[in-house]
């Protein structure tokens, strides 16, 4: 299996979740071993993707520095993970990614439009060699060695619509599109009102998130999946794992995980070289992982 980029540049305009203003997103191909590089066009600022670039995780995964930042990258990165993209320039003209419909499906469609091409260098995958875990009370996120890429997420909310939910997902591009990509982010009406009073979440609407009051879903169309909330948490986790810049061969498990715990997990993983190794598909001696990107 070879490294991947897109065959042509593509762009789209969408509303930012926090500012509520239009944001232009442009994707451009990059050469082998260039990695995923974000670029603030308005600041002429490049931000190579890595856990070291993460500067905030309170409401989303945010990368940058004192010179500038880009927020809410995780939904986009889940699609990058799913399509096996290794090298890409991600250009925006604002400090956040467009929210689209609150899921990853619009980014999948954009990648389909761009087309995927294999490059003249082997794809490097992070293979988990031993268990790595981060805990916060009863909350945890964990990576363990596994023969395939799998995600298992459980959440528990004191809300009649959400309650105790879980979802297990064996990764493939096709499975991602069918099971995960359309799962939307969600928020509670009382929290949105407070955030908007702080000039945040100004772009949040029922067109780019699932809205909940104390008793029910506010979206007229309802849910896309019975356990859409747990599925979206897997979407977030995939995007947060992609902050490493590579696909991961191993099993991810979580109860009530968050962007912050995911950031701590990727940082802890890469801090100790005995936790993982970079391997190519030839070294894996298996076509199964490569087939998952078909």
CSV table of C-alpha atoms in Angstrom, one decimal, residues 18-213:
chain,number,residue,atom,x,y,z
A,18,UNK,CA,-18.2,29.6,16.6
A,19,UNK,CA,-18.1,32.8,14.5
A,20,UNK,CA,-21.1,31.9,12.4
A,21,UNK,CA,-19.3,33.4,9.3
A,22,UNK,CA,-18.5,31.8,5.9
A,23,UNK,CA,-15.2,30.0,5.8
A,24,UNK,CA,-13.5,28.9,2.6
A,25,UNK,CA,-11.8,25.5,2.8
A,26,UNK,CA,-9.4,24.5,0.0
A,27,UNK,CA,-7.6,21.1,-0.2
A,28,UNK,CA,-4.4,20.8,-2.2
A,29,UNK,CA,-2.2,17.7,-2.9
A,30,UNK,CA,1.3,17.4,-1.4
A,31,UNK,CA,4.3,15.3,-2.2
A,32,UNK,CA,5.3,12.1,-0.4
A,33,UNK,CA,6.3,12.4,3.3
A,34,UNK,CA,5.0,16.0,3.4
A,35,UNK,CA,2.3,15.0,5.9
A,36,UNK,CA,-0.9,16.9,6.7
A,37,UNK,CA,-0.3,20.6,6.8
A,38,UNK,CA,-2.9,23.2,7.8
A,39,UNK,CA,-2.5,26.7,6.4
A,40,UNK,CA,-4.2,30.0,7.6
A,41,UNK,CA,-4.4,31.9,4.3
A,42,UNK,CA,-5.3,35.1,6.1
A,43,UNK,CA,-2.1,34.9,8.2
A,44,UNK,CA,0.2,33.1,5.8
A,45,UNK,CA,0.7,30.6,8.7
A,46,UNK,CA,1.5,26.9,8.2
A,47,UNK,CA,0.6,24.5,11.0
A,48,UNK,CA,2.0,20.9,10.5
A,49,UNK,CA,-0.3,18.4,12.1
A,50,UNK,CA,1.0,16.7,15.3
A,51,UNK,CA,0.0,16.4,18.9
A,52,UNK,CA,2.7,19.0,19.7
A,53,UNK,CA,0.6,21.5,17.7
A,54,UNK,CA,-2.5,21.0,19.9
A,55,UNK,CA,-3.1,24.1,22.0
A,56,UNK,CA,-6.7,23.6,23.2
A,57,UNK,CA,-9.2,20.7,23.7
A,58,UNK,CA,-12.0,22.2,25.8
A,59,UNK,CA,-14.7,22.3,23.2
A,60,UNK,CA,-12.9,20.9,20.1
A,61,UNK,CA,-9.4,20.0,19.0
A,62,UNK,CA,-7.5,23.2,18.2
A,63,UNK,CA,-4.0,23.4,16.7
A,64,UNK,CA,-1.7,26.4,16.3
A,65,UNK,CA,0.5,28.8,18.3
A,66,UNK,CA,0.6,32.3,19.6
A,67,UNK,CA,0.7,33.4,15.9
A,68,UNK,CA,-2.7,31.9,15.1
A,69,UNK,CA,-4.8,28.7,15.4
A,70,UNK,CA,-7.4,26.6,13.6
A,71,UNK,CA,-10.3,25.1,15.6
A,72,UNK,CA,-12.6,22.1,15.2
A,73,UNK,CA,-10.4,20.0,13.0
A,74,UNK,CA,-11.6,16.6,14.3
A,75,UNK,CA,-14.6,16.0,12.0
A,76,UNK,CA,-12.5,16.8,8.9
A,77,UNK,CA,-9.6,14.6,10.2
A,78,UNK,CA,-11.9,11.6,10.7
A,79,UNK,CA,-12.6,11.7,6.9
A,80,UNK,CA,-8.8,12.0,6.2
A,81,UNK,CA,-8.3,8.9,8.4
A,82,UNK,CA,-11.0,7.0,6.7
A,83,UNK,CA,-9.6,7.8,3.2
A,84,UNK,CA,-6.1,7.0,4.2
A,85,UNK,CA,-4.7,10.4,3.2
A,86,UNK,CA,-1.0,10.9,4.1
A,87,UNK,CA,-0.1,14.1,2.4
A,88,UNK,CA,-2.4,17.1,2.1
A,89,UNK,CA,-2.5,20.9,2.5
A,90,UNK,CA,-5.6,22.2,4.2
A,91,UNK,CA,-6.1,25.9,3.5
A,92,UNK,CA,-8.7,28.0,5.4
A,93,UNK,CA,-9.2,31.8,5.6
A,94,UNK,CA,-10.4,31.8,9.2
A,95,UNK,CA,-9.6,30.4,12.7
A,96,UNK,CA,-11.8,27.4,12.4
A,97,UNK,CA,-12.9,24.7,10.0
A,98,UNK,CA,-16.4,25.0,8.4
A,99,UNK,CA,-19.0,23.0,10.4
A,100,UNK,CA,-20.9,21.7,7.3
A,101,UNK,CA,-23.7,19.5,8.7
A,102,UNK,CA,-21.9,18.7,12.0
A,103,UNK,CA,-20.7,15.3,10.7
A,104,UNK,CA,-17.9,14.2,8.3
A,105,UNK,CA,-20.0,13.2,5.3
A,106,UNK,CA,-19.5,16.6,3.5
A,107,UNK,CA,-15.7,16.2,3.8
A,108,UNK,CA,-16.0,12.6,2.4
A,109,UNK,CA,-17.9,14.0,-0.6
A,110,UNK,CA,-15.2,16.7,-1.1
A,111,UNK,CA,-12.5,14.0,-1.1
A,112,UNK,CA,-14.5,12.0,-3.6
A,113,UNK,CA,-14.6,15.1,-5.8
A,114,UNK,CA,-10.9,15.5,-5.5
A,115,UNK,CA,-10.1,11.9,-6.2
A,116,UNK,CA,-7.5,9.8,-4.3
A,117,UNK,CA,-4.1,8.9,-5.9
A,118,UNK,CA,-1.4,6.6,-4.6
A,119,UNK,CA,2.1,8.0,-4.5
A,120,UNK,CA,5.6,6.5,-5.1
A,121,UNK,CA,6.4,5.8,-1.5
A,122,UNK,CA,5.1,3.1,1.0
A,123,UNK,CA,2.4,4.2,3.5
A,124,UNK,CA,3.6,4.3,7.1
A,125,UNK,CA,1.2,3.1,9.7
A,126,UNK,CA,1.5,3.4,13.5
A,127,UNK,CA,1.2,-0.2,14.9
A,128,UNK,CA,0.4,-0.3,18.6
A,129,UNK,CA,2.9,-2.6,20.4
A,130,UNK,CA,1.5,-2.4,24.0
A,131,UNK,CA,-1.4,-1.0,25.9
A,132,UNK,CA,-1.5,2.8,26.4
A,133,UNK,CA,-4.2,4.3,28.6
A,134,UNK,CA,-5.3,7.6,30.1
A,135,UNK,CA,-7.8,7.8,32.9
A,136,UNK,CA,-9.8,10.6,34.6
A,137,UNK,CA,-11.9,9.1,37.3
A,138,UNK,CA,-14.1,6.5,35.7
A,139,UNK,CA,-13.5,8.0,32.2
A,140,UNK,CA,-10.8,6.5,30.1
A,141,UNK,CA,-9.3,6.2,26.6
A,142,UNK,CA,-7.1,3.3,25.6
A,143,UNK,CA,-5.1,1.9,22.7
A,144,UNK,CA,-4.1,-1.8,22.6
A,145,UNK,CA,-2.4,-4.0,20.0
A,146,UNK,CA,-4.8,-5.5,17.5
A,147,UNK,CA,-4.8,-7.2,14.1
A,148,UNK,CA,-7.1,-4.5,12.7
A,149,UNK,CA,-8.2,-0.9,13.4
A,150,UNK,CA,-11.2,-1.0,15.7
A,151,UNK,CA,-13.1,1.6,17.8
A,152,UNK,CA,-15.3,0.9,20.8
A,153,UNK,CA,-17.0,3.8,22.5
A,154,UNK,CA,-19.5,3.9,25.4
A,155,UNK,CA,-21.1,7.1,26.7
A,156,UNK,CA,-23.5,7.7,29.6
A,157,UNK,CA,-25.6,10.9,29.8
A,158,UNK,CA,-28.3,11.7,32.3
A,159,UNK,CA,-30.7,12.5,29.5
A,160,UNK,CA,-33.8,10.5,28.4
A,161,UNK,CA,-32.8,10.5,24.7
A,162,UNK,CA,-29.1,9.6,25.2
A,163,UNK,CA,-28.8,7.5,28.4
A,164,UNK,CA,-26.2,4.7,28.1
A,165,UNK,CA,-25.1,4.1,24.5
A,166,UNK,CA,-22.2,2.3,22.9
A,167,UNK,CA,-21.0,1.4,19.4
A,168,UNK,CA,-18.3,-0.9,18.1
A,169,UNK,CA,-16.8,-0.3,14.7
A,170,UNK,CA,-14.3,-2.3,12.6
A,171,UNK,CA,-12.6,0.2,10.4
A,172,UNK,CA,-12.9,0.3,6.6
A,173,UNK,CA,-13.6,3.3,4.4
A,174,UNK,CA,-16.9,1.7,3.4
A,175,UNK,CA,-17.9,1.0,7.0
A,176,UNK,CA,-17.0,4.6,8.0
A,177,UNK,CA,-19.2,6.1,5.3
A,178,UNK,CA,-22.1,3.7,6.2
A,179,UNK,CA,-21.8,3.7,10.0
A,180,UNK,CA,-20.0,6.7,11.2
A,181,UNK,CA,-19.5,9.6,8.7
A,182,UNK,CA,-23.2,10.9,8.9
A,183,UNK,CA,-23.3,11.0,12.8
A,184,UNK,CA,-23.6,14.6,13.9
A,185,UNK,CA,-22.2,16.5,16.8
A,186,UNK,CA,-24.7,17.4,19.5
A,187,UNK,CA,-25.4,20.1,22.0
A,188,UNK,CA,-27.9,21.1,24.7
A,189,UNK,CA,-30.0,24.2,24.2
A,190,UNK,CA,-29.2,25.6,27.7
A,191,UNK,CA,-25.5,25.3,26.9
A,192,UNK,CA,-25.8,26.9,23.5
A,193,UNK,CA,-27.6,29.9,25.0
A,194,UNK,CA,-24.7,30.4,27.5
A,195,UNK,CA,-22.0,29.9,24.8
A,196,UNK,CA,-23.7,32.4,22.5
A,197,UNK,CA,-23.8,35.0,25.3
A,198,UNK,CA,-20.0,34.6,25.3
A,199,UNK,CA,-19.8,35.1,21.6
A,200,UNK,CA,-19.2,31.4,21.0
A,201,UNK,CA,-21.2,28.8,19.0
A,202,UNK,CA,-22.7,31.7,17.0
A,203,UNK,CA,-23.0,29.5,14.0
A,204,UNK,CA,-24.6,26.6,15.8
A,205,UNK,CA,-28.0,25.7,14.3
A,206,UNK,CA,-30.2,22.6,13.8
A,207,UNK,CA,-28.6,22.3,10.3
A,208,UNK,CA,-25.2,21.6,11.7
A,209,UNK,CA,-25.8,19.8,15.1
A,210,UNK,CA,-28.3,17.7,17.0
A,211,UNK,CA,-30.0,20.0,19.4
A,212,UNK,CA,-31.5,18.8,22.7
A,213,UNK,CA,-33.6,20.4,25.4
